[in-house]
mmCIF file of C-alpha atoms and ligand atoms in Angstrom:
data_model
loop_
_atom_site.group_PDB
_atom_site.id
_atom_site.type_symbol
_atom_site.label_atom_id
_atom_site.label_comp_id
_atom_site.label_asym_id
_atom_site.label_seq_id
_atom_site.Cartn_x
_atom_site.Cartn_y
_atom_site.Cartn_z
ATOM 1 C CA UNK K 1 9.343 -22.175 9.669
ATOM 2 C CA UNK K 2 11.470 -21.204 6.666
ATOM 3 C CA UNK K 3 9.248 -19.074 3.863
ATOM 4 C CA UNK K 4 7.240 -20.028 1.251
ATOM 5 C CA UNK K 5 8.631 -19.960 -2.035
ATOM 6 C CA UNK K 6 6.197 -17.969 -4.428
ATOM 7 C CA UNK K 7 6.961 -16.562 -8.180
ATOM 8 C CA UNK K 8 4.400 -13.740 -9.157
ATOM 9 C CA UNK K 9 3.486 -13.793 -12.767
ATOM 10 C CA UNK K 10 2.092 -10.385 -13.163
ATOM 11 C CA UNK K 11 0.787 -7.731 -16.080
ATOM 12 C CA UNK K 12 1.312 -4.563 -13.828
ATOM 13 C CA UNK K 13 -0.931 -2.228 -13.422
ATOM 14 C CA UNK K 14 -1.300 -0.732 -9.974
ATOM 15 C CA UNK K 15 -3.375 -3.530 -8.530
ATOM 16 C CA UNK K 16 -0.369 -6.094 -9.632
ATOM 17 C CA UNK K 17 2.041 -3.597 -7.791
ATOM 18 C CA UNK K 18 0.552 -3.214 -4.782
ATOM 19 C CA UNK K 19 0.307 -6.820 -4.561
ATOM 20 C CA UNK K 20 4.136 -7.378 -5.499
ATOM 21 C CA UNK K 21 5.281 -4.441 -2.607
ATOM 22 C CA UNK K 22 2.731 -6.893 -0.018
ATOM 23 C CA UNK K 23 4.606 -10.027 -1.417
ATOM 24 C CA UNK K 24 8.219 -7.969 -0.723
ATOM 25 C CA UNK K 25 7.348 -6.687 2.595
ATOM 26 C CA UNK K 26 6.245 -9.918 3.743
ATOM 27 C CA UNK K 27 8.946 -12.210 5.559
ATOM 28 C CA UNK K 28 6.795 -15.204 5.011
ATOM 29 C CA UNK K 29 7.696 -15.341 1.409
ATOM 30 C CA UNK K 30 10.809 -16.280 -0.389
ATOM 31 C CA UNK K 31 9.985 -14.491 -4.085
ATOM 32 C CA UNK K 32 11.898 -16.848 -5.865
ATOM 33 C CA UNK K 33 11.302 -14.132 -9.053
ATOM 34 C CA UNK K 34 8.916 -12.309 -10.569
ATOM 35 C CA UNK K 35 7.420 -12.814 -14.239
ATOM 36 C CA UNK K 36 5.916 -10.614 -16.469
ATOM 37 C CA UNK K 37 3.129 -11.392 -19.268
ATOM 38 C CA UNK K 38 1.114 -9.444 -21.690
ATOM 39 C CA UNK K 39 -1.614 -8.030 -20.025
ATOM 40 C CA UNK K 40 -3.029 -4.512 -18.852
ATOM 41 C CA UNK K 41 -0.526 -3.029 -20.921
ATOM 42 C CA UNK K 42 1.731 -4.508 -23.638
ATOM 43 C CA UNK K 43 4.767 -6.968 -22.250
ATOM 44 C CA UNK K 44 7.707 -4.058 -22.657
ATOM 45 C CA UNK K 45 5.173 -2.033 -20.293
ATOM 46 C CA UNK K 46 4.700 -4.718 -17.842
ATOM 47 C CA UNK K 47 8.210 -5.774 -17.276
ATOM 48 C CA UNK K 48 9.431 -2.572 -17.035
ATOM 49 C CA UNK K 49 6.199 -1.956 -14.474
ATOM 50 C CA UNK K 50 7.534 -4.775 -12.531
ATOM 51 C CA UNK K 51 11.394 -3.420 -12.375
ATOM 52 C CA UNK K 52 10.180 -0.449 -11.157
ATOM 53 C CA UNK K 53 7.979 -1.792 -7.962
ATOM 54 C CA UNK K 54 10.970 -3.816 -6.913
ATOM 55 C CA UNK K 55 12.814 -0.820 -6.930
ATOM 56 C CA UNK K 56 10.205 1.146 -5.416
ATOM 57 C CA UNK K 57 10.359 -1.919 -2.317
ATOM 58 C CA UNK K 58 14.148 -1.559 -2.100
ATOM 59 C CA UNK K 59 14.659 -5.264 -3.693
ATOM 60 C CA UNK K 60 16.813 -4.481 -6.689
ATOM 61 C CA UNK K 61 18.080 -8.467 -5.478
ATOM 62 C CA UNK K 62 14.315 -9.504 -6.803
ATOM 63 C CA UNK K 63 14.896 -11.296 -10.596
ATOM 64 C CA UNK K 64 12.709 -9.951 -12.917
ATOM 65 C CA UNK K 65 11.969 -11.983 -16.117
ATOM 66 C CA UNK K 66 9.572 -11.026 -19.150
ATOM 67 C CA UNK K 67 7.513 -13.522 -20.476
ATOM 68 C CA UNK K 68 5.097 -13.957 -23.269
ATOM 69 C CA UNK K 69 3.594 -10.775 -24.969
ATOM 70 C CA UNK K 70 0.624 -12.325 -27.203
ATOM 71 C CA UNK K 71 -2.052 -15.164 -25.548
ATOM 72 C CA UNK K 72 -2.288 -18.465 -27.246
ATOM 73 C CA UNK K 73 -3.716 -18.259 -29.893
ATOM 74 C CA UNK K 74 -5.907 -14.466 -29.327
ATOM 75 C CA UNK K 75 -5.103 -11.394 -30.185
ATOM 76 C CA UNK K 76 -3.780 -9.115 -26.823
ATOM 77 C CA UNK K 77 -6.231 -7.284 -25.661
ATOM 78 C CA UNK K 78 -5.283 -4.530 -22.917
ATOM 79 C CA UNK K 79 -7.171 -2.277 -20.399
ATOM 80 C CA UNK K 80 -5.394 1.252 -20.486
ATOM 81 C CA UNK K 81 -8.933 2.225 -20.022
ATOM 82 C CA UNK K 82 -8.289 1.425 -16.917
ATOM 83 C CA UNK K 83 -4.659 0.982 -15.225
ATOM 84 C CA UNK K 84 -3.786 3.978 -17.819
ATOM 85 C CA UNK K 85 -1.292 4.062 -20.779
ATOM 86 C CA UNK K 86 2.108 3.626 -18.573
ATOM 87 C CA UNK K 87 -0.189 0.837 -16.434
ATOM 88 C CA UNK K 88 1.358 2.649 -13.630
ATOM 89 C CA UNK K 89 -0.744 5.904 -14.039
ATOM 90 C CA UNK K 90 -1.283 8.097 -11.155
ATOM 91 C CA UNK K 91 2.025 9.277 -9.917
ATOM 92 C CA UNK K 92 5.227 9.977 -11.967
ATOM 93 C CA UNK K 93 7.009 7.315 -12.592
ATOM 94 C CA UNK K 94 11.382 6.891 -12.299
ATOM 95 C CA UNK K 95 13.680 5.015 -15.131
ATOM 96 C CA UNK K 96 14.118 1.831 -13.561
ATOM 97 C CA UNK K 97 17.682 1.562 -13.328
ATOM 98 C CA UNK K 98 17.878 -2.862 -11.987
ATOM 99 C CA UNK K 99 18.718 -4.909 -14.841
ATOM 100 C CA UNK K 100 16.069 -7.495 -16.230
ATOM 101 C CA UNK K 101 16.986 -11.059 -16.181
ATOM 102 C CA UNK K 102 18.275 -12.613 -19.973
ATOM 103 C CA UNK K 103 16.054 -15.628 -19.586
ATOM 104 C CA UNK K 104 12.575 -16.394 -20.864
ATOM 105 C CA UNK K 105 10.038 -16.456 -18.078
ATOM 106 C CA UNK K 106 8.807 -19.509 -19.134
ATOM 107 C CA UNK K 107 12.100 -21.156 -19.458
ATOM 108 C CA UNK K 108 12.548 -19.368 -15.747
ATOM 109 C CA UNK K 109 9.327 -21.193 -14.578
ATOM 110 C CA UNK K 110 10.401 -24.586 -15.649
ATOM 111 C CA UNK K 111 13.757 -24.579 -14.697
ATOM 112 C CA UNK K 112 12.657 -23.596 -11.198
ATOM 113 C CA UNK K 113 10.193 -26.141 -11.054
ATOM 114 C CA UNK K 114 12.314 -28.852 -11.635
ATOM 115 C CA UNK K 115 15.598 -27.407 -9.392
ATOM 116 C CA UNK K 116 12.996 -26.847 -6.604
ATOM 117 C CA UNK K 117 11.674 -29.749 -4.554
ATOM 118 C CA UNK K 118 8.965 -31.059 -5.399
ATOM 119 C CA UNK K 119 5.712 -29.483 -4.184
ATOM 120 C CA UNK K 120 7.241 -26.331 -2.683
ATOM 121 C CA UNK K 121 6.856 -23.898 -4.960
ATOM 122 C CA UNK K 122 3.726 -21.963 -5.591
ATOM 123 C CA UNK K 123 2.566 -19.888 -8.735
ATOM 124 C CA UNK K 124 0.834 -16.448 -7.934
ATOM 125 C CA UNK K 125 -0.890 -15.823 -11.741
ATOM 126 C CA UNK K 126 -1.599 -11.787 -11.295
ATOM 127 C CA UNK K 127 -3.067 -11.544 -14.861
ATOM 128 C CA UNK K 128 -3.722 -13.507 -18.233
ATOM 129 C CA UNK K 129 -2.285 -17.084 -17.620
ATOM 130 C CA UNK K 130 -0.494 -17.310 -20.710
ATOM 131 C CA UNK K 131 2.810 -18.057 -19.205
ATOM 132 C CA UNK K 132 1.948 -20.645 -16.595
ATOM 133 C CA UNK K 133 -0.262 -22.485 -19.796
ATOM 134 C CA UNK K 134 2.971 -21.992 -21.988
ATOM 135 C CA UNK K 135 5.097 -23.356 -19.410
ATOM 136 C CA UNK K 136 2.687 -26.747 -18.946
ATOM 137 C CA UNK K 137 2.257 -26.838 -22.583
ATOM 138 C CA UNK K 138 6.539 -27.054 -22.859
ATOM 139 C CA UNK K 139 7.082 -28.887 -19.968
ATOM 140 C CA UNK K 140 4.826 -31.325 -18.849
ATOM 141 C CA UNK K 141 6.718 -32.591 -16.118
ATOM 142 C CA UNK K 142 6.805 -29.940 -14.102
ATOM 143 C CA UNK K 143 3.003 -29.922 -13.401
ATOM 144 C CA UNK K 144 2.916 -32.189 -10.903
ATOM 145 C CA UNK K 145 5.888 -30.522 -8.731
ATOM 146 C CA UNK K 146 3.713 -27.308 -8.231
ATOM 147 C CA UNK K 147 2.716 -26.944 -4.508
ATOM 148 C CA UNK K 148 -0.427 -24.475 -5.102
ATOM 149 C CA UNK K 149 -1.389 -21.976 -8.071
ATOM 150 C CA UNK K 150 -3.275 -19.139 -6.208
ATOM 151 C CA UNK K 151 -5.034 -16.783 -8.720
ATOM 152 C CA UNK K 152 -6.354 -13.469 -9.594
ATOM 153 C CA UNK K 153 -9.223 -14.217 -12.097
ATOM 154 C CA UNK K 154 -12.676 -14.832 -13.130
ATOM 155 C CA UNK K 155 -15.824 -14.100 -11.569
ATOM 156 C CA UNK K 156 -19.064 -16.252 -10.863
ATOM 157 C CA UNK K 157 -21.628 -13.619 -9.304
ATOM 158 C CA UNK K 158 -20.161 -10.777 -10.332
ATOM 159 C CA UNK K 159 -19.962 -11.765 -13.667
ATOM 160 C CA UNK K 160 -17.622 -10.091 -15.805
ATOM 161 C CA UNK K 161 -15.594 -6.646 -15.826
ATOM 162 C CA UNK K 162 -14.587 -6.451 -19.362
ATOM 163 C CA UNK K 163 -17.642 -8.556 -21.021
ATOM 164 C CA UNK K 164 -20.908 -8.789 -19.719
ATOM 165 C CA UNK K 165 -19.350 -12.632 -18.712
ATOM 166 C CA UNK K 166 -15.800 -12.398 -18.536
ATOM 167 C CA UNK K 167 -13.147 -11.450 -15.917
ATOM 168 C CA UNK K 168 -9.818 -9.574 -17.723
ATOM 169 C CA UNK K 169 -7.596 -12.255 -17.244
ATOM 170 C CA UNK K 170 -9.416 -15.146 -18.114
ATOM 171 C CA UNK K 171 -10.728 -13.233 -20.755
ATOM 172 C CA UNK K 172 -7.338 -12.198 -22.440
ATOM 173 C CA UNK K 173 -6.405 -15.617 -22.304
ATOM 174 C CA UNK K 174 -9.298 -18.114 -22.086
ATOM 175 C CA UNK K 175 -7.235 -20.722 -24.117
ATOM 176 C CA UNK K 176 -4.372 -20.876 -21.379
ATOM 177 C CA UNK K 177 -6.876 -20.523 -18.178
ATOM 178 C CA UNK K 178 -8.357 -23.785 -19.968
ATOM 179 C CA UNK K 179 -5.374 -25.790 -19.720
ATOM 180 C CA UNK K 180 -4.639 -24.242 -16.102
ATOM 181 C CA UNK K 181 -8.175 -25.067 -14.771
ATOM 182 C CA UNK K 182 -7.285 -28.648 -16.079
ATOM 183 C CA UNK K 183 -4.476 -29.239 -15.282
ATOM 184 C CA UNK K 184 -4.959 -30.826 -11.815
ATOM 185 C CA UNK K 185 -2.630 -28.338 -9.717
ATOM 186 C CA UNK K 186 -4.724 -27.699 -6.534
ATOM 187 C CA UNK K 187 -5.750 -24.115 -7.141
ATOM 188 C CA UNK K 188 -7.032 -20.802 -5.256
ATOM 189 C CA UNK K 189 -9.627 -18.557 -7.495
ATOM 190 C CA UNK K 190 -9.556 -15.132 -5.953
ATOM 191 C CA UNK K 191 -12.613 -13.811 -8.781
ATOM 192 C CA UNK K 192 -14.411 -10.616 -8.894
ATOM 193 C CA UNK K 193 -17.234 -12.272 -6.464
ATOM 194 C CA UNK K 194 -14.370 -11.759 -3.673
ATOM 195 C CA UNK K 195 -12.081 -8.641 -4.488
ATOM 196 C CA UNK K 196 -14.772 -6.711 -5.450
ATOM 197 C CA UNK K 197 -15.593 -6.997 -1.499
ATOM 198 C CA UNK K 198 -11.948 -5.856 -1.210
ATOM 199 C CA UNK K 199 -12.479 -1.974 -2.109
ATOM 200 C CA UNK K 200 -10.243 1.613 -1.340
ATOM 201 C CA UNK K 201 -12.184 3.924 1.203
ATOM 202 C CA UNK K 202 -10.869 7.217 1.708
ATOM 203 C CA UNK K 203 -9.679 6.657 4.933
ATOM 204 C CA UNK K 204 -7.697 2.829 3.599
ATOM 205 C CA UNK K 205 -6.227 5.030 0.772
ATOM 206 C CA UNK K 206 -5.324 7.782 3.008
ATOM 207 C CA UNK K 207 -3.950 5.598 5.982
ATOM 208 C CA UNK K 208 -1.253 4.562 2.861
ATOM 209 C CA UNK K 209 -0.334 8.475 2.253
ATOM 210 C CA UNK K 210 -0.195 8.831 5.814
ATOM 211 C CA UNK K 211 2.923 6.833 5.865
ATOM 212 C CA UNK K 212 5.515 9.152 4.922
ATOM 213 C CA UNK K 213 6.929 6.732 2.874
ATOM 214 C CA UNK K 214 7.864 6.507 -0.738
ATOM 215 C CA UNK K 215 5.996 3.039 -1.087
ATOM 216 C CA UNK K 216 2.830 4.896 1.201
ATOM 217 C CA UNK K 217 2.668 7.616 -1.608
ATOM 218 C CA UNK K 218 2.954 6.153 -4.565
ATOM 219 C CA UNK K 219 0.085 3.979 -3.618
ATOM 220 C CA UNK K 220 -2.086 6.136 -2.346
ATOM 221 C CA UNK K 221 -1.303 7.976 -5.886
ATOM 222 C CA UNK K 222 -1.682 4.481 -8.102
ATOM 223 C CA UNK K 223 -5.016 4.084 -5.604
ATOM 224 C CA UNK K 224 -6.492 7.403 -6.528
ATOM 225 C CA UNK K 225 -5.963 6.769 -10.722
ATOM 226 C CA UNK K 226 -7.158 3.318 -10.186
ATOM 227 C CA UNK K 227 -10.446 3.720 -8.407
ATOM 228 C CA UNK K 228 -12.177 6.420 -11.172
ATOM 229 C CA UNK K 229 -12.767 3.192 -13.436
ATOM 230 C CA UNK K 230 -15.034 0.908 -10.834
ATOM 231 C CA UNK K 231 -16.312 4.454 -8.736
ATOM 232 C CA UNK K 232 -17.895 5.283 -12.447
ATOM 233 C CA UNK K 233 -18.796 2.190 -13.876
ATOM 234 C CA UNK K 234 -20.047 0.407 -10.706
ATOM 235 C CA UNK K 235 -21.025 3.616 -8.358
ATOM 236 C CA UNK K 236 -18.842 1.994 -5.748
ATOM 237 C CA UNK K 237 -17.270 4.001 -2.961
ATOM 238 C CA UNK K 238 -13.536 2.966 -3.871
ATOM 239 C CA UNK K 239 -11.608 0.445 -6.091
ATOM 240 C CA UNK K 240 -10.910 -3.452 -5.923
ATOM 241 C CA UNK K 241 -7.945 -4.222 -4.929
ATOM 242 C CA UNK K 242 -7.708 -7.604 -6.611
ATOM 243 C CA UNK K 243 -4.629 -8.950 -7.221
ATOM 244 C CA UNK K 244 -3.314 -7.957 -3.270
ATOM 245 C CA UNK K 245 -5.788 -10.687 -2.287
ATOM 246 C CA UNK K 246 -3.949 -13.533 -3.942
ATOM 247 C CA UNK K 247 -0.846 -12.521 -1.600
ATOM 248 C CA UNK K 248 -2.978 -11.736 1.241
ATOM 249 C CA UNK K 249 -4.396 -15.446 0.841
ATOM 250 C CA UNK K 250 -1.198 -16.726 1.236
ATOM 251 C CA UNK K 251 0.058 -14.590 4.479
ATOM 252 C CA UNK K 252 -3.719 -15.053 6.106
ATOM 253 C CA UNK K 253 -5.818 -17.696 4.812
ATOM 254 C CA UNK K 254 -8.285 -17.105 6.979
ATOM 255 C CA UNK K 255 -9.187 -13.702 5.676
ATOM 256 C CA UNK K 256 -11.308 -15.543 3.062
ATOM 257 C CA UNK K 257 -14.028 -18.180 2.803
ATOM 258 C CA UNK K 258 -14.623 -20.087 -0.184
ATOM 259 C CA UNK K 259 -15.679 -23.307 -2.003
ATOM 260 C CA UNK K 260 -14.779 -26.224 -3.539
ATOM 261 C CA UNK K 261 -16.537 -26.565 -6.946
ATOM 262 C CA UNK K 262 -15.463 -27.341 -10.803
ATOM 263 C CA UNK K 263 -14.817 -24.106 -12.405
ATOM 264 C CA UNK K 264 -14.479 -24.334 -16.636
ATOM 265 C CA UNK K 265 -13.675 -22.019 -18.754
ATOM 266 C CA UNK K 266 -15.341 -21.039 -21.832
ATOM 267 C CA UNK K 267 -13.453 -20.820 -24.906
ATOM 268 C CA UNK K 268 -15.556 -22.101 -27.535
ATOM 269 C CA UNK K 269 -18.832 -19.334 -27.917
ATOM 270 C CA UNK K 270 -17.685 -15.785 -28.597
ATOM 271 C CA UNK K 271 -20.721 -14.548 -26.545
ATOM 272 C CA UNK K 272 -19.525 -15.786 -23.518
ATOM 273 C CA UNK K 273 -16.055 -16.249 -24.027
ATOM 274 C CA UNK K 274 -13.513 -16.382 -20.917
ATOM 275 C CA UNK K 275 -16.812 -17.164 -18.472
ATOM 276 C CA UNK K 276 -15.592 -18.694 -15.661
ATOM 277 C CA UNK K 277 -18.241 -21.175 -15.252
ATOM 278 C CA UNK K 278 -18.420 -22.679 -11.913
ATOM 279 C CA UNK K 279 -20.544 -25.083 -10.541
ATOM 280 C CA UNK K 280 -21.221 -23.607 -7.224
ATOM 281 C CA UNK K 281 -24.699 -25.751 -6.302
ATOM 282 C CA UNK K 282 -23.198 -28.629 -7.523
ATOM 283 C CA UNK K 283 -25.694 -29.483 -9.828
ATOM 284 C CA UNK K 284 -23.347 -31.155 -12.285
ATOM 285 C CA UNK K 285 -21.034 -34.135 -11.535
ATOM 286 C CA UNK K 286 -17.879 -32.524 -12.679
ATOM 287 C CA UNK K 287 -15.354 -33.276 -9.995
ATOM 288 C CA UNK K 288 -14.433 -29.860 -8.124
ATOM 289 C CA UNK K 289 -10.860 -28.513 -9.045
ATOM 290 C CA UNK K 290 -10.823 -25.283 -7.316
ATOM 291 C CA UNK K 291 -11.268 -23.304 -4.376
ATOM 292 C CA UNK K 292 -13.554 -20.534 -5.491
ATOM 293 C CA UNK K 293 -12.902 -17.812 -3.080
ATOM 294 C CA UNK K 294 -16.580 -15.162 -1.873
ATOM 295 C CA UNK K 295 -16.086 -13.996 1.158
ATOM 296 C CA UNK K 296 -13.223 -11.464 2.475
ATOM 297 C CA UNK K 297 -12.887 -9.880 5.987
ATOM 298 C CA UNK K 298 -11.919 -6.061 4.227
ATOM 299 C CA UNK K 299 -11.208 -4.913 7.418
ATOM 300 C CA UNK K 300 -8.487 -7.749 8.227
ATOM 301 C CA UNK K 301 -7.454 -7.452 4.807
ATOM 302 C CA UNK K 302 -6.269 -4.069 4.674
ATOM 303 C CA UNK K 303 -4.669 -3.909 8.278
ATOM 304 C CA UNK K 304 -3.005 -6.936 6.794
ATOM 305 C CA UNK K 305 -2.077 -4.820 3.344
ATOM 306 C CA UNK K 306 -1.272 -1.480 5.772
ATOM 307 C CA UNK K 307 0.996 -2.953 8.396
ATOM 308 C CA UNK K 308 3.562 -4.273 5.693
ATOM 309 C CA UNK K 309 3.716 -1.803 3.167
ATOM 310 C CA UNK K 310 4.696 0.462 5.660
ATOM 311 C CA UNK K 311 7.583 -1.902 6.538
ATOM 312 C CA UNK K 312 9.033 -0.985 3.373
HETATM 313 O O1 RIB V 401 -9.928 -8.114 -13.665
HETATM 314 C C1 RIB V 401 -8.950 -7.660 -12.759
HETATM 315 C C2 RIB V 401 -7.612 -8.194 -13.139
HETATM 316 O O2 RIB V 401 -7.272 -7.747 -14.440
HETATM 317 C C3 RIB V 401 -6.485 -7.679 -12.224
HETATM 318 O O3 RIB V 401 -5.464 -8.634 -12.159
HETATM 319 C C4 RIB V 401 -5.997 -6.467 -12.946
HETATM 320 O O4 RIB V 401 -4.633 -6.166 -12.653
HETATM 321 C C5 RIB V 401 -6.105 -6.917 -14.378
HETATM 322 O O5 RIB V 401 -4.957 -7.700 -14.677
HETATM 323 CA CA1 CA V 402 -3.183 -8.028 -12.821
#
């Protein structure tokens, strides 16, 4: 079975990362590249962020392309608050030496879209959505050739982590997770209501230092910075690892149970703006567009997460 083709768009932070070493250790998946956007730290933060976890995986092949640094039409809002003011806090970080690709991200996305066949490639949004929205906005024709968009973002039960409504990345960009909602690609929500089931222990984080690895280390480190935000703010016993889920999805489905429902997004009251808004009881007739992902098997999931990052 030859891989699946995937390209991460990503705002690292040390979620993103880990997600990006899963995606690299994982034989499954043909990266076809990686692109950054605005995000948890300004676009010059995240690129560079996303050099230096390819590195960090031994994939210096990987091509990294930056992307937009502003949403739509918003002004960027970040979360050092949380990921830190590098995005990478925790452990010290090395000058990422691999060059970053000339091209546009969004001129990368399209162009691979229409070189690719038809239906076999599929978009891993990590954060905001402003490229992939950018990208259909430019290119219209390419919307139909995408196989799968499988997302970090949102939240239905959880309701939101940086408004009392809103997810980050919807929020950042609720203007470009509009036009993605609508756009008719089948899609994968991986919200808060699932990765917040997805949390660090002690013993997860310390089964990754264990490894006597670079890769084991450094998140173990990223781990131990990222967890003080949720531990404090939500008195749980480690930190969501969100965006690893999206990847996770892809190598074992079956880790996660969900359901089909319309999701919206809001983007016209500034009370709730960026609400994911998804019809769960089905007490609308809105035709569903999304797999809306609940459940996750934590245990599965990080023996999943565990066994390849110490491949690398
Ligand atoms: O709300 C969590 C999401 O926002 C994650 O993708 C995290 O990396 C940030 O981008
Ligand atoms: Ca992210």
């Amino acid at each position: 079975m030859s891989a699946r083709k995937i390209i991460i768009d990503t705002d690292p932070g040390q979620d993103d990362a880990v997600a990006i070493l899963l995606a690299l250790a994982s034989p499954e998946l043909d990266v076809l590249g990686i692109t950054a956007v605005a995000g948890n730290v300004p676009l010059p933060l995240t690129t560079k962020n996303a050099l230096i976890v390819c590195e960090l995986a031994g994939r210096e092949d990987v091509k990294v392309f930056a992307g937009c640094d502003a949403p739509l039409s918003r002004v960027l809002v970040t979360a050092e608050h949380v990921h830190g003011k590098t995005g990478l806090d925790g452990p010290q970080l090395p000058t990422p030496k691999m060059a970053l690709q000339e091209a546009h991200a969004v001129d990368f996305i399209i162009e691979t879209l229409r070189r690719e066949p038809s239906g076999t490639v599929t978009l891993c949004p990590l954060g905001p959505l402003t490229n992939i929205a950018t990208a259909f906005q430019r290119a219209p024709d390419i919307v139909e050739r995408v196989q799968e968009i499988v997302l970090m973002g949102g939240a239905y039960f959880q309701v939101g982590n940086i408004t009392p409504t809103a997810e980050f990345n919807i929020y950042v960009d609720p203007e470009a997770a509009d036009i993605v909602v609508k756009s008719g690609v089948p899609i994968v929500v991986m919200p808060l209501d699932v990765t917040h089931k997805a949390l660090t222990t002690r013993p997860r984080v310390e089964a990754f230092r264990d490894m006597g690895t670079e890769p084991g280390r450094m998140v173990a480190e990223w781990t131990d910075f990222f967890e003080r935000f949720d531990k404090e703010k939500y008195g749980s016993e480690g930190a969501p690892l969100h965006d690893p889920c999206v990847i996770a999805y892809l190598l074992e489905p079956d880790l996660f149970q969900g359901r089909e429902v319309n999701v919206m997004v809001e983007t016209g009251s500034e009370l709730t703006m960026g609400m994911t808004v998804a019809d769960w009881w089905r007490v609308t007739d809105r035709a569903p567009n999304a797999m809306f992902m609940g459940e996750v098997d934590a245990d599965g999931f990080f023996a999943l997460l565990t066994d390849r990052i110490a491949r690398l």
